[in-house]
Amino acid sequence: MLCKYRRLGDLGGYLGNFYRISFWGLNGQGRDMACNLAQSGYEVTVLAASICPDDCEKTHCDLRHTLDARESVSGAHVLLNMLEDFCEFQGKLHKLHDEGGLPDGLHIIHCGDATPQQVVTLGAWARGHGYVLIDAPSTGGALGAKQASLSFAAGGDAIAIANCAPIFGSMGHVTRVGEIGSGQICRLGNQAIAAVFVGVFSEVMALVKASGGDAEAFRSALRSGFNDNRLLTLMCERVMRQNFSGGASAESVLSDLQTGVDVASQFGLTMPLMEKAEEAFSDLVHREGRGADNYAAISQSKLLVATEKA
């Protein structure tokens, strides 16, 4: 079934040998990613019940949609997954393979969350059955998806990633960070850096306010110096405004911190700062019931944020 509306026109450039894409998962930033691919000229079939006409009209994209997983991958060169549940994704893949529904040589790009071990196991399965898995979570959030400026940290075969580079280029840019599993480790690291950064920023802001300083001026001074970055621009803005909606939830951050600490221990490493952040987010989620709030809620954590001495 084709949901077709006015297109902005192909972005031009080289599409590569893989131009038929099956796209699973329109939740969150998935819809914008799929539309960016379609606007670049790729033939995109989405596994979804429907595509809201208003949504399609807003983004001016051509997307096919189907409820049949087998139909969605028929003739596809690439399957790009954004389903939130990794086990659901893996189950669909195995079922399609058992039914003979996956095209030979299919390149599978997993852009969702998973543990490093989960994607390593799936990669071995894919390789054993003639498929190729690329472990490629992204950073950049909803804004990056809309602006086609996502950053993909890809783990997998270098040639496979190079072959799919035009696809990544339609959504942002890609960097190969190692073998399968490395992408997820990079994602966990990114989450940990953000969690610790926002926690430290919250403590420093408490110090600035306690000393009678101007919090807005302090942040402005940081942004004009060496410490300027997107975390300071976007997430710390939420801390300043006490805006706790949108972005990664505290519950998902906690899960990633726990996984990061566990993975580090498998390599004989201890992560004191990550463990402290894990403790603070655990308290925020389980004791304070703030799991649905975003990163910025850690600014109100009683464990991490500076408090006055008695």
PDB file of C-alpha atoms in Angstrom:
ATOM      1  CA  MET A   1       0.000   0.000   0.000  1.00  0.00           C
ATOM      2  CA  LEU A   2       1.482   3.340  -1.011  1.00  0.00           C
ATOM      3  CA  CYS A   3       1.126   6.498   1.048  1.00  0.00           C
ATOM      4  CA  LYS A   4       2.227   9.121  -1.460  1.00  0.00           C
ATOM      5  CA  TYR A   5       2.404  12.889  -1.110  1.00  0.00           C
ATOM      6  CA  ARG A   6       4.320  15.745  -2.691  1.00  0.00           C
ATOM      7  CA  ARG A   7       8.052  15.242  -2.480  1.00  0.00           C
ATOM      8  CA  LEU A   8      10.663  17.874  -1.984  1.00  0.00           C
ATOM      9  CA  GLY A   9      12.724  16.219  -4.691  1.00  0.00           C
ATOM     10  CA  ASP A  10      15.615  13.809  -4.462  1.00  0.00           C
ATOM     11  CA  LEU A  11      18.640  15.084  -2.645  1.00  0.00           C
ATOM     12  CA  GLY A  12      20.757  13.751  -5.479  1.00  0.00           C
ATOM     13  CA  GLY A  13      24.051  11.963  -5.104  1.00  0.00           C
ATOM     14  CA  TYR A  14      25.023   8.330  -5.143  1.00  0.00           C
ATOM     15  CA  LEU A  15      22.492   5.912  -3.675  1.00  0.00           C
ATOM     16  CA  GLY A  16      24.782   2.901  -3.922  1.00  0.00           C
ATOM     17  CA  ASN A  17      23.850  -0.639  -4.865  1.00  0.00           C
ATOM     18  CA  PHE A  18      21.372  -0.983  -2.001  1.00  0.00           C
ATOM     19  CA  TYR A  19      18.340   1.110  -2.873  1.00  0.00           C
ATOM     20  CA  ARG A  20      15.398  -0.974  -1.617  1.00  0.00           C
ATOM     21  CA  ILE A  21      15.024  -0.584   2.130  1.00  0.00           C
ATOM     22  CA  SER A  22      12.700  -2.317   4.562  1.00  0.00           C
ATOM     23  CA  PHE A  23      12.209  -0.087   7.594  1.00  0.00           C
ATOM     24  CA  TRP A  24      10.924  -1.461  10.889  1.00  0.00           C
ATOM     25  CA  GLY A  25       9.753   0.874  13.660  1.00  0.00           C
ATOM     26  CA  LEU A  26       8.247   4.342  13.222  1.00  0.00           C
ATOM     27  CA  ASN A  27       8.218   5.156  16.926  1.00  0.00           C
ATOM     28  CA  GLY A  28      10.191   8.159  18.139  1.00  0.00           C
ATOM     29  CA  GLN A  29      12.587   9.374  15.470  1.00  0.00           C
ATOM     30  CA  GLY A  30      11.964   6.453  13.109  1.00  0.00           C
ATOM     31  CA  ARG A  31       9.420   8.261  10.948  1.00  0.00           C
ATOM     32  CA  ASP A  32      11.770  11.140  10.177  1.00  0.00           C
ATOM     33  CA  MET A  33      14.599   8.729   9.384  1.00  0.00           C
ATOM     34  CA  ALA A  34      12.373   6.786   6.988  1.00  0.00           C
ATOM     35  CA  CYS A  35      11.189   9.966   5.299  1.00  0.00           C
ATOM     36  CA  ASN A  36      14.741  11.239   4.868  1.00  0.00           C
ATOM     37  CA  LEU A  37      15.602   7.985   3.107  1.00  0.00           C
ATOM     38  CA  ALA A  38      12.570   8.280   0.830  1.00  0.00           C
ATOM     39  CA  GLN A  39      13.366  11.902   0.024  1.00  0.00           C
ATOM     40  CA  SER A  40      16.869  10.817  -0.982  1.00  0.00           C
ATOM     41  CA  GLY A  41      15.394   8.497  -3.586  1.00  0.00           C
ATOM     42  CA  TYR A  42      15.385   5.144  -1.802  1.00  0.00           C
ATOM     43  CA  GLU A  43      12.447   2.773  -2.153  1.00  0.00           C
ATOM     44  CA  VAL A  44      11.300   2.455   1.445  1.00  0.00           C
ATOM     45  CA  THR A  45       8.725  -0.020   2.738  1.00  0.00           C
ATOM     46  CA  VAL A  46       7.733   0.456   6.364  1.00  0.00           C
ATOM     47  CA  LEU A  47       6.465  -2.321   8.601  1.00  0.00           C
ATOM     48  CA  ALA A  48       3.542  -0.449  10.136  1.00  0.00           C
ATOM     49  CA  ALA A  49      -0.238  -0.546  10.331  1.00  0.00           C
ATOM     50  CA  SER A  50      -0.480   2.829   8.641  1.00  0.00           C
ATOM     51  CA  ILE A  51       1.260   6.117   8.074  1.00  0.00           C
ATOM     52  CA  CYS A  52      -0.838   9.045   9.228  1.00  0.00           C
ATOM     53  CA  PRO A  53      -1.638  11.206   6.176  1.00  0.00           C
ATOM     54  CA  ASP A  54      -1.020  14.361   8.190  1.00  0.00           C
ATOM     55  CA  ASP A  55       2.416  13.086   9.182  1.00  0.00           C
ATOM     56  CA  CYS A  56       3.296  12.210   5.594  1.00  0.00           C
ATOM     57  CA  GLU A  57       2.119  15.585   4.386  1.00  0.00           C
ATOM     58  CA  LYS A  58       4.224  17.396   6.953  1.00  0.00           C
ATOM     59  CA  THR A  59       7.376  15.607   5.902  1.00  0.00           C
ATOM     60  CA  HIS A  60       6.546  15.316   2.182  1.00  0.00           C
ATOM     61  CA  CYS A  61       7.730  11.748   1.796  1.00  0.00           C
ATOM     62  CA  ASP A  62       6.801   8.652  -0.202  1.00  0.00           C
ATOM     63  CA  LEU A  63       6.595   5.563   1.970  1.00  0.00           C
ATOM     64  CA  ARG A  64       5.016   2.200   1.390  1.00  0.00           C
ATOM     65  CA  HIS A  65       3.592   0.463   4.422  1.00  0.00           C
ATOM     66  CA  THR A  66       2.495  -3.062   5.187  1.00  0.00           C
ATOM     67  CA  LEU A  67       1.537  -5.148   8.204  1.00  0.00           C
ATOM     68  CA  ASP A  68       3.179  -8.222   6.703  1.00  0.00           C
ATOM     69  CA  ALA A  69       6.830  -8.585   7.755  1.00  0.00           C
ATOM     70  CA  ARG A  70       7.566 -10.890   4.842  1.00  0.00           C
ATOM     71  CA  GLU A  71       6.110  -8.428   2.358  1.00  0.00           C
ATOM     72  CA  SER A  72       8.115  -5.598   3.924  1.00  0.00           C
ATOM     73  CA  VAL A  73      11.438  -7.333   3.187  1.00  0.00           C
ATOM     74  CA  SER A  74      10.510  -8.777  -0.201  1.00  0.00           C
ATOM     75  CA  GLY A  75      13.182  -7.671  -2.683  1.00  0.00           C
ATOM     76  CA  ALA A  76      14.910  -5.525  -0.040  1.00  0.00           C
ATOM     77  CA  HIS A  77      18.652  -5.001  -0.058  1.00  0.00           C
ATOM     78  CA  VAL A  78      18.691  -3.565   3.460  1.00  0.00           C
ATOM     79  CA  LEU A  79      16.558  -3.984   6.557  1.00  0.00           C
ATOM     80  CA  LEU A  80      16.882  -1.020   8.930  1.00  0.00           C
ATOM     81  CA  ASN A  81      15.505  -1.682  12.399  1.00  0.00           C
ATOM     82  CA  MET A  82      14.209   0.921  14.822  1.00  0.00           C
ATOM     83  CA  LEU A  83      11.876  -1.355  16.814  1.00  0.00           C
ATOM     84  CA  GLU A  84      12.248  -0.573  20.506  1.00  0.00           C
ATOM     85  CA  ASP A  85      12.064  -4.212  21.646  1.00  0.00           C
ATOM     86  CA  PHE A  86      15.197  -6.084  20.567  1.00  0.00           C
ATOM     87  CA  CYS A  87      13.670  -9.472  21.379  1.00  0.00           C
ATOM     88  CA  GLU A  88      10.683  -8.689  19.153  1.00  0.00           C
ATOM     89  CA  PHE A  89      13.058  -7.693  16.348  1.00  0.00           C
ATOM     90  CA  GLN A  90      15.161 -10.832  16.738  1.00  0.00           C
ATOM     91  CA  GLY A  91      12.058 -13.020  16.873  1.00  0.00           C
ATOM     92  CA  LYS A  92      10.714 -11.572  13.622  1.00  0.00           C
ATOM     93  CA  LEU A  93      14.064 -12.137  11.903  1.00  0.00           C
ATOM     94  CA  HIS A  94      14.300 -15.755  13.005  1.00  0.00           C
ATOM     95  CA  LYS A  95      10.710 -16.455  11.991  1.00  0.00           C
ATOM     96  CA  LEU A  96      11.195 -14.932   8.543  1.00  0.00           C
ATOM     97  CA  HIS A  97      14.408 -16.887   8.030  1.00  0.00           C
ATOM     98  CA  ASP A  98      12.728 -20.144   9.039  1.00  0.00           C
ATOM     99  CA  GLU A  99       9.947 -19.413   6.537  1.00  0.00           C
ATOM    100  CA  GLY A 100      12.429 -18.522   3.785  1.00  0.00           C
ATOM    101  CA  GLY A 101      11.290 -14.922   3.772  1.00  0.00           C
ATOM    102  CA  LEU A 102      14.623 -13.102   4.129  1.00  0.00           C
ATOM    103  CA  PRO A 103      16.430 -12.213   0.871  1.00  0.00           C
ATOM    104  CA  ASP A 104      19.862 -13.756   0.402  1.00  0.00           C
ATOM    105  CA  GLY A 105      22.683 -11.431   1.410  1.00  0.00           C
ATOM    106  CA  LEU A 106      20.336  -9.051   3.236  1.00  0.00           C
ATOM    107  CA  HIS A 107      22.196  -6.301   5.102  1.00  0.00           C
ATOM    108  CA  ILE A 108      20.575  -5.751   8.495  1.00  0.00           C
ATOM    109  CA  ILE A 109      21.218  -2.394  10.154  1.00  0.00           C
ATOM    110  CA  HIS A 110      20.198  -2.377  13.802  1.00  0.00           C
ATOM    111  CA  CYS A 111      19.834   1.218  14.972  1.00  0.00           C
ATOM    112  CA  GLY A 112      17.942   0.432  18.164  1.00  0.00           C
ATOM    113  CA  ASP A 113      19.102  -0.326  21.682  1.00  0.00           C
ATOM    114  CA  ALA A 114      20.534  -3.674  22.751  1.00  0.00           C
ATOM    115  CA  THR A 115      23.302  -5.029  24.915  1.00  0.00           C
ATOM    116  CA  PRO A 116      26.649  -5.620  23.210  1.00  0.00           C
ATOM    117  CA  GLN A 117      26.282  -9.371  23.750  1.00  0.00           C
ATOM    118  CA  GLN A 118      22.836  -9.413  22.142  1.00  0.00           C
ATOM    119  CA  VAL A 119      24.116  -7.913  18.900  1.00  0.00           C
ATOM    120  CA  VAL A 120      27.249 -10.090  18.920  1.00  0.00           C
ATOM    121  CA  THR A 121      25.011 -13.164  19.170  1.00  0.00           C
ATOM    122  CA  LEU A 122      22.697 -11.883  16.435  1.00  0.00           C
ATOM    123  CA  GLY A 123      25.689 -11.035  14.253  1.00  0.00           C
ATOM    124  CA  ALA A 124      26.989 -14.590  14.501  1.00  0.00           C
ATOM    125  CA  TRP A 125      23.552 -15.925  13.589  1.00  0.00           C
ATOM    126  CA  ALA A 126      23.301 -13.566  10.609  1.00  0.00           C
ATOM    127  CA  ARG A 127      26.767 -14.468   9.340  1.00  0.00           C
ATOM    128  CA  GLY A 128      25.989 -18.161   9.654  1.00  0.00           C
ATOM    129  CA  HIS A 129      22.921 -17.787   7.422  1.00  0.00           C
ATOM    130  CA  GLY A 130      24.354 -15.536   4.721  1.00  0.00           C
ATOM    131  CA  TYR A 131      23.192 -12.182   6.057  1.00  0.00           C
ATOM    132  CA  VAL A 132      25.211  -9.175   7.242  1.00  0.00           C
ATOM    133  CA  LEU A 133      24.551  -7.352  10.502  1.00  0.00           C
ATOM    134  CA  ILE A 134      25.650  -3.778  11.211  1.00  0.00           C
ATOM    135  CA  ASP A 135      25.302  -2.597  14.801  1.00  0.00           C
ATOM    136  CA  ALA A 136      24.651   1.139  14.388  1.00  0.00           C
ATOM    137  CA  PRO A 137      22.896   3.041  17.190  1.00  0.00           C
ATOM    138  CA  SER A 138      22.605   6.773  16.678  1.00  0.00           C
ATOM    139  CA  THR A 139      22.893   9.970  18.681  1.00  0.00           C
ATOM    140  CA  GLY A 140      21.272  13.270  17.868  1.00  0.00           C
ATOM    141  CA  GLY A 141      17.730  12.603  19.034  1.00  0.00           C
ATOM    142  CA  ALA A 142      14.518  13.845  17.475  1.00  0.00           C
ATOM    143  CA  LEU A 143      16.129  17.045  16.200  1.00  0.00           C
ATOM    144  CA  GLY A 144      18.944  15.122  14.523  1.00  0.00           C
ATOM    145  CA  ALA A 145      16.414  12.805  12.879  1.00  0.00           C
ATOM    146  CA  LYS A 146      14.408  15.731  11.505  1.00  0.00           C
ATOM    147  CA  GLN A 147      17.503  17.538  10.227  1.00  0.00           C
ATOM    148  CA  ALA A 148      19.186  14.371   8.879  1.00  0.00           C
ATOM    149  CA  SER A 149      22.153  15.071  11.153  1.00  0.00           C
ATOM    150  CA  LEU A 150      22.233  11.898  13.240  1.00  0.00           C
ATOM    151  CA  SER A 151      25.593  10.407  14.157  1.00  0.00           C
ATOM    152  CA  PHE A 152      25.797   6.623  13.762  1.00  0.00           C
ATOM    153  CA  ALA A 153      28.443   4.630  15.632  1.00  0.00           C
ATOM    154  CA  ALA A 154      28.694   1.482  13.524  1.00  0.00           C
ATOM    155  CA  GLY A 155      30.127  -1.850  14.557  1.00  0.00           C
ATOM    156  CA  GLY A 156      30.652  -4.499  11.905  1.00  0.00           C
ATOM    157  CA  ASP A 157      32.459  -5.391   8.731  1.00  0.00           C
ATOM    158  CA  ALA A 158      34.236  -2.356   7.248  1.00  0.00           C
ATOM    159  CA  ILE A 159      33.221  -3.177   3.665  1.00  0.00           C
ATOM    160  CA  ALA A 160      29.583  -3.680   4.629  1.00  0.00           C
ATOM    161  CA  ILE A 161      29.518  -0.345   6.447  1.00  0.00           C
ATOM    162  CA  ALA A 162      31.152   1.375   3.459  1.00  0.00           C
ATOM    163  CA  ASN A 163      28.549  -0.166   1.143  1.00  0.00           C
ATOM    164  CA  CYS A 164      25.790   1.248   3.326  1.00  0.00           C
ATOM    165  CA  ALA A 165      27.444   4.659   3.756  1.00  0.00           C
ATOM    166  CA  PRO A 166      25.067   6.393   1.287  1.00  0.00           C
ATOM    167  CA  ILE A 167      22.119   5.145   3.348  1.00  0.00           C
ATOM    168  CA  PHE A 168      23.611   6.521   6.548  1.00  0.00           C
ATOM    169  CA  GLY A 169      24.439   9.717   4.656  1.00  0.00           C
ATOM    170  CA  SER A 170      20.750  10.309   3.968  1.00  0.00           C
ATOM    171  CA  MET A 171      20.115  10.400   7.720  1.00  0.00           C
ATOM    172  CA  GLY A 172      23.368  11.947   8.979  1.00  0.00           C
ATOM    173  CA  HIS A 173      26.883  10.497   9.041  1.00  0.00           C
ATOM    174  CA  VAL A 174      28.468   7.226  10.090  1.00  0.00           C
ATOM    175  CA  THR A 175      31.719   6.314  11.821  1.00  0.00           C
ATOM    176  CA  ARG A 176      32.951   2.735  12.082  1.00  0.00           C
ATOM    177  CA  VAL A 177      33.971   2.176  15.698  1.00  0.00           C
ATOM    178  CA  GLY A 178      34.938  -1.510  15.544  1.00  0.00           C
ATOM    179  CA  GLU A 179      33.393  -4.930  15.249  1.00  0.00           C
ATOM    180  CA  ILE A 180      29.801  -5.869  16.024  1.00  0.00           C
ATOM    181  CA  GLY A 181      29.045  -4.868  19.621  1.00  0.00           C
ATOM    182  CA  SER A 182      31.257  -1.786  19.466  1.00  0.00           C
ATOM    183  CA  GLY A 183      28.327   0.360  18.355  1.00  0.00           C
ATOM    184  CA  GLN A 184      26.337  -0.545  21.456  1.00  0.00           C
ATOM    185  CA  ILE A 185      29.354   0.043  23.715  1.00  0.00           C
ATOM    186  CA  CYS A 186      29.724   3.474  22.110  1.00  0.00           C
ATOM    187  CA  ARG A 187      26.027   4.135  22.783  1.00  0.00           C
ATOM    188  CA  LEU A 188      26.392   3.113  26.426  1.00  0.00           C
ATOM    189  CA  GLY A 189      29.450   5.341  26.720  1.00  0.00           C
ATOM    190  CA  ASN A 190      27.564   8.261  25.235  1.00  0.00           C
ATOM    191  CA  GLN A 191      24.752   7.789  27.758  1.00  0.00           C
ATOM    192  CA  ALA A 192      27.217   7.577  30.628  1.00  0.00           C
ATOM    193  CA  ILE A 193      29.046  10.746  29.562  1.00  0.00           C
ATOM    194  CA  ALA A 194      25.743  12.602  29.294  1.00  0.00           C
ATOM    195  CA  ALA A 195      24.535  11.354  32.683  1.00  0.00           C
ATOM    196  CA  VAL A 196      27.751  12.309  34.505  1.00  0.00           C
ATOM    197  CA  PHE A 197      28.012  15.640  32.643  1.00  0.00           C
ATOM    198  CA  VAL A 198      24.471  16.704  33.513  1.00  0.00           C
ATOM    199  CA  GLY A 199      24.957  15.626  37.119  1.00  0.00           C
ATOM    200  CA  VAL A 200      28.170  17.644  37.498  1.00  0.00           C
ATOM    201  CA  PHE A 201      26.583  20.628  35.747  1.00  0.00           C
ATOM    202  CA  SER A 202      23.698  20.499  38.231  1.00  0.00           C
ATOM    203  CA  GLU A 203      26.120  20.502  41.160  1.00  0.00           C
ATOM    204  CA  VAL A 204      28.100  23.414  39.730  1.00  0.00           C
ATOM    205  CA  MET A 205      24.918  25.418  39.168  1.00  0.00           C
ATOM    206  CA  ALA A 206      24.014  24.844  42.820  1.00  0.00           C
ATOM    207  CA  LEU A 207      27.430  26.267  43.749  1.00  0.00           C
ATOM    208  CA  VAL A 208      26.990  29.290  41.458  1.00  0.00           C
ATOM    209  CA  LYS A 209      23.586  30.091  42.952  1.00  0.00           C
ATOM    210  CA  ALA A 210      24.799  29.572  46.542  1.00  0.00           C
ATOM    211  CA  SER A 211      27.665  32.011  45.931  1.00  0.00           C
ATOM    212  CA  GLY A 212      25.264  34.643  44.607  1.00  0.00           C
ATOM    213  CA  GLY A 213      26.406  34.262  40.996  1.00  0.00           C
ATOM    214  CA  ASP A 214      24.281  34.650  37.868  1.00  0.00           C
ATOM    215  CA  ALA A 215      23.465  31.161  36.603  1.00  0.00           C
ATOM    216  CA  GLU A 216      22.517  32.290  33.094  1.00  0.00           C
ATOM    217  CA  ALA A 217      25.676  34.370  32.761  1.00  0.00           C
ATOM    218  CA  PHE A 218      27.777  31.462  34.003  1.00  0.00           C
ATOM    219  CA  ARG A 219      26.311  29.121  31.397  1.00  0.00           C
ATOM    220  CA  SER A 220      26.826  31.759  28.712  1.00  0.00           C
ATOM    221  CA  ALA A 221      30.475  32.068  29.717  1.00  0.00           C
ATOM    222  CA  LEU A 222      30.908  28.288  29.477  1.00  0.00           C
ATOM    223  CA  ARG A 223      29.376  28.230  26.009  1.00  0.00           C
ATOM    224  CA  SER A 224      31.824  30.822  24.749  1.00  0.00           C
ATOM    225  CA  GLY A 225      34.805  28.852  25.999  1.00  0.00           C
ATOM    226  CA  PHE A 226      36.430  25.447  25.788  1.00  0.00           C
ATOM    227  CA  ASN A 227      33.540  23.583  27.449  1.00  0.00           C
ATOM    228  CA  ASP A 228      30.930  24.422  24.800  1.00  0.00           C
ATOM    229  CA  ASN A 229      29.159  21.343  23.431  1.00  0.00           C
ATOM    230  CA  ARG A 230      25.686  20.107  22.491  1.00  0.00           C
ATOM    231  CA  LEU A 231      25.064  18.759  26.000  1.00  0.00           C
ATOM    232  CA  LEU A 232      25.609  22.227  27.401  1.00  0.00           C
ATOM    233  CA  THR A 233      23.385  23.702  24.700  1.00  0.00           C
ATOM    234  CA  LEU A 234      20.467  21.274  24.837  1.00  0.00           C
ATOM    235  CA  MET A 235      20.356  19.121  27.956  1.00  0.00           C
ATOM    236  CA  CYS A 236      21.712  21.701  30.367  1.00  0.00           C
ATOM    237  CA  GLU A 237      19.148  24.130  29.004  1.00  0.00           C
ATOM    238  CA  ARG A 238      16.556  21.708  30.335  1.00  0.00           C
ATOM    239  CA  VAL A 239      18.284  21.727  33.722  1.00  0.00           C
ATOM    240  CA  MET A 240      18.193  25.518  33.772  1.00  0.00           C
ATOM    241  CA  ARG A 241      14.498  25.601  32.809  1.00  0.00           C
ATOM    242  CA  GLN A 242      13.626  22.555  34.920  1.00  0.00           C
ATOM    243  CA  ASN A 243      12.113  21.009  31.803  1.00  0.00           C
ATOM    244  CA  PHE A 244      11.782  17.283  32.426  1.00  0.00           C
ATOM    245  CA  SER A 245       9.858  16.203  29.316  1.00  0.00           C
ATOM    246  CA  GLY A 246      11.297  14.906  26.045  1.00  0.00           C
ATOM    247  CA  GLY A 247      14.540  13.076  25.416  1.00  0.00           C
ATOM    248  CA  ALA A 248      15.779   9.890  27.063  1.00  0.00           C
ATOM    249  CA  SER A 249      13.915   8.932  30.226  1.00  0.00           C
ATOM    250  CA  ALA A 250      15.667   8.532  33.561  1.00  0.00           C
ATOM    251  CA  GLU A 251      14.573   4.886  33.535  1.00  0.00           C
ATOM    252  CA  SER A 252      16.288   4.202  30.203  1.00  0.00           C
ATOM    253  CA  VAL A 253      19.405   6.068  31.362  1.00  0.00           C
ATOM    254  CA  LEU A 254      19.525   3.918  34.480  1.00  0.00           C
ATOM    255  CA  SER A 255      19.224   0.749  32.401  1.00  0.00           C
ATOM    256  CA  ASP A 256      22.121   1.845  30.181  1.00  0.00           C
ATOM    257  CA  LEU A 257      24.289   2.798  33.148  1.00  0.00           C
ATOM    258  CA  GLN A 258      23.669  -0.612  34.717  1.00  0.00           C
ATOM    259  CA  THR A 259      24.547  -2.347  31.455  1.00  0.00           C
ATOM    260  CA  GLY A 260      27.660  -0.195  31.052  1.00  0.00           C
ATOM    261  CA  VAL A 261      28.916  -1.072  34.518  1.00  0.00           C
ATOM    262  CA  ASP A 262      28.214  -4.771  33.914  1.00  0.00           C
ATOM    263  CA  VAL A 263      30.006  -4.760  30.538  1.00  0.00           C
ATOM    264  CA  ALA A 264      32.995  -2.958  32.061  1.00  0.00           C
ATOM    265  CA  SER A 265      33.244  -5.598  34.794  1.00  0.00           C
ATOM    266  CA  GLN A 266      33.468  -8.294  32.105  1.00  0.00           C
ATOM    267  CA  PHE A 267      36.705  -6.625  30.995  1.00  0.00           C
ATOM    268  CA  GLY A 268      37.995  -6.340  34.554  1.00  0.00           C
ATOM    269  CA  LEU A 269      37.267  -2.609  34.756  1.00  0.00           C
ATOM    270  CA  THR A 270      35.626  -0.588  37.517  1.00  0.00           C
ATOM    271  CA  MET A 271      33.744   2.610  36.705  1.00  0.00           C
ATOM    272  CA  PRO A 272      33.499   4.763  39.871  1.00  0.00           C
ATOM    273  CA  LEU A 273      31.821   7.761  38.217  1.00  0.00           C
ATOM    274  CA  MET A 274      29.400   5.583  36.258  1.00  0.00           C
ATOM    275  CA  GLU A 275      28.586   3.673  39.438  1.00  0.00           C
ATOM    276  CA  LYS A 276      27.898   6.922  41.302  1.00  0.00           C
ATOM    277  CA  ALA A 277      25.647   8.101  38.471  1.00  0.00           C
ATOM    278  CA  GLU A 278      23.926   4.697  38.475  1.00  0.00           C
ATOM    279  CA  GLU A 279      23.274   5.032  42.202  1.00  0.00           C
ATOM    280  CA  ALA A 280      21.820   8.518  41.743  1.00  0.00           C
ATOM    281  CA  PHE A 281      19.576   7.542  38.820  1.00  0.00           C
ATOM    282  CA  SER A 282      18.452   4.401  40.679  1.00  0.00           C
ATOM    283  CA  ASP A 283      17.420   6.555  43.620  1.00  0.00           C
ATOM    284  CA  LEU A 284      15.685   8.984  41.253  1.00  0.00           C
ATOM    285  CA  VAL A 285      13.755   6.202  39.518  1.00  0.00           C
ATOM    286  CA  HIS A 286      12.966   3.792  42.342  1.00  0.00           C
ATOM    287  CA  ARG A 287      12.743   5.937  45.467  1.00  0.00           C
ATOM    288  CA  GLU A 288      11.551   9.219  43.982  1.00  0.00           C
ATOM    289  CA  GLY A 289       9.406   7.732  41.201  1.00  0.00           C
ATOM    290  CA  ARG A 290      10.881   9.961  38.462  1.00  0.00           C
ATOM    291  CA  GLY A 291      11.563   7.257  35.879  1.00  0.00           C
ATOM    292  CA  ALA A 292       9.464   8.891  33.161  1.00  0.00           C
ATOM    293  CA  ASP A 293      11.289  12.233  33.468  1.00  0.00           C
ATOM    294  CA  ASN A 294      14.346  12.951  31.317  1.00  0.00           C
ATOM    295  CA  TYR A 295      18.043  13.317  32.186  1.00  0.00           C
ATOM    296  CA  ALA A 296      17.501  16.795  33.594  1.00  0.00           C
ATOM    297  CA  ALA A 297      15.544  15.441  36.561  1.00  0.00           C
ATOM    298  CA  ILE A 298      18.881  14.368  38.040  1.00  0.00           C
ATOM    299  CA  SER A 299      19.328  18.052  38.909  1.00  0.00           C
ATOM    300  CA  GLN A 300      16.860  17.377  41.732  1.00  0.00           C
ATOM    301  CA  SER A 301      18.459  14.129  42.912  1.00  0.00           C
ATOM    302  CA  LYS A 302      19.186  14.110  46.613  1.00  0.00           C
ATOM    303  CA  LEU A 303      22.178  11.809  46.099  1.00  0.00           C
ATOM    304  CA  LEU A 304      24.027  13.518  43.263  1.00  0.00           C
ATOM    305  CA  VAL A 305      23.276  17.207  43.597  1.00  0.00           C
ATOM    306  CA  ALA A 306      25.140  19.376  46.096  1.00  0.00           C
ATOM    307  CA  THR A 307      23.257  20.135  49.288  1.00  0.00           C
ATOM    308  CA  GLU A 308      24.048  22.559  52.073  1.00  0.00           C
ATOM    309  CA  LYS A 309      26.122  21.224  54.952  1.00  0.00           C
ATOM    310  CA  ALA A 310      24.454  21.180  58.324  1.00  0.00           C
TER     311      ALA A 310
END
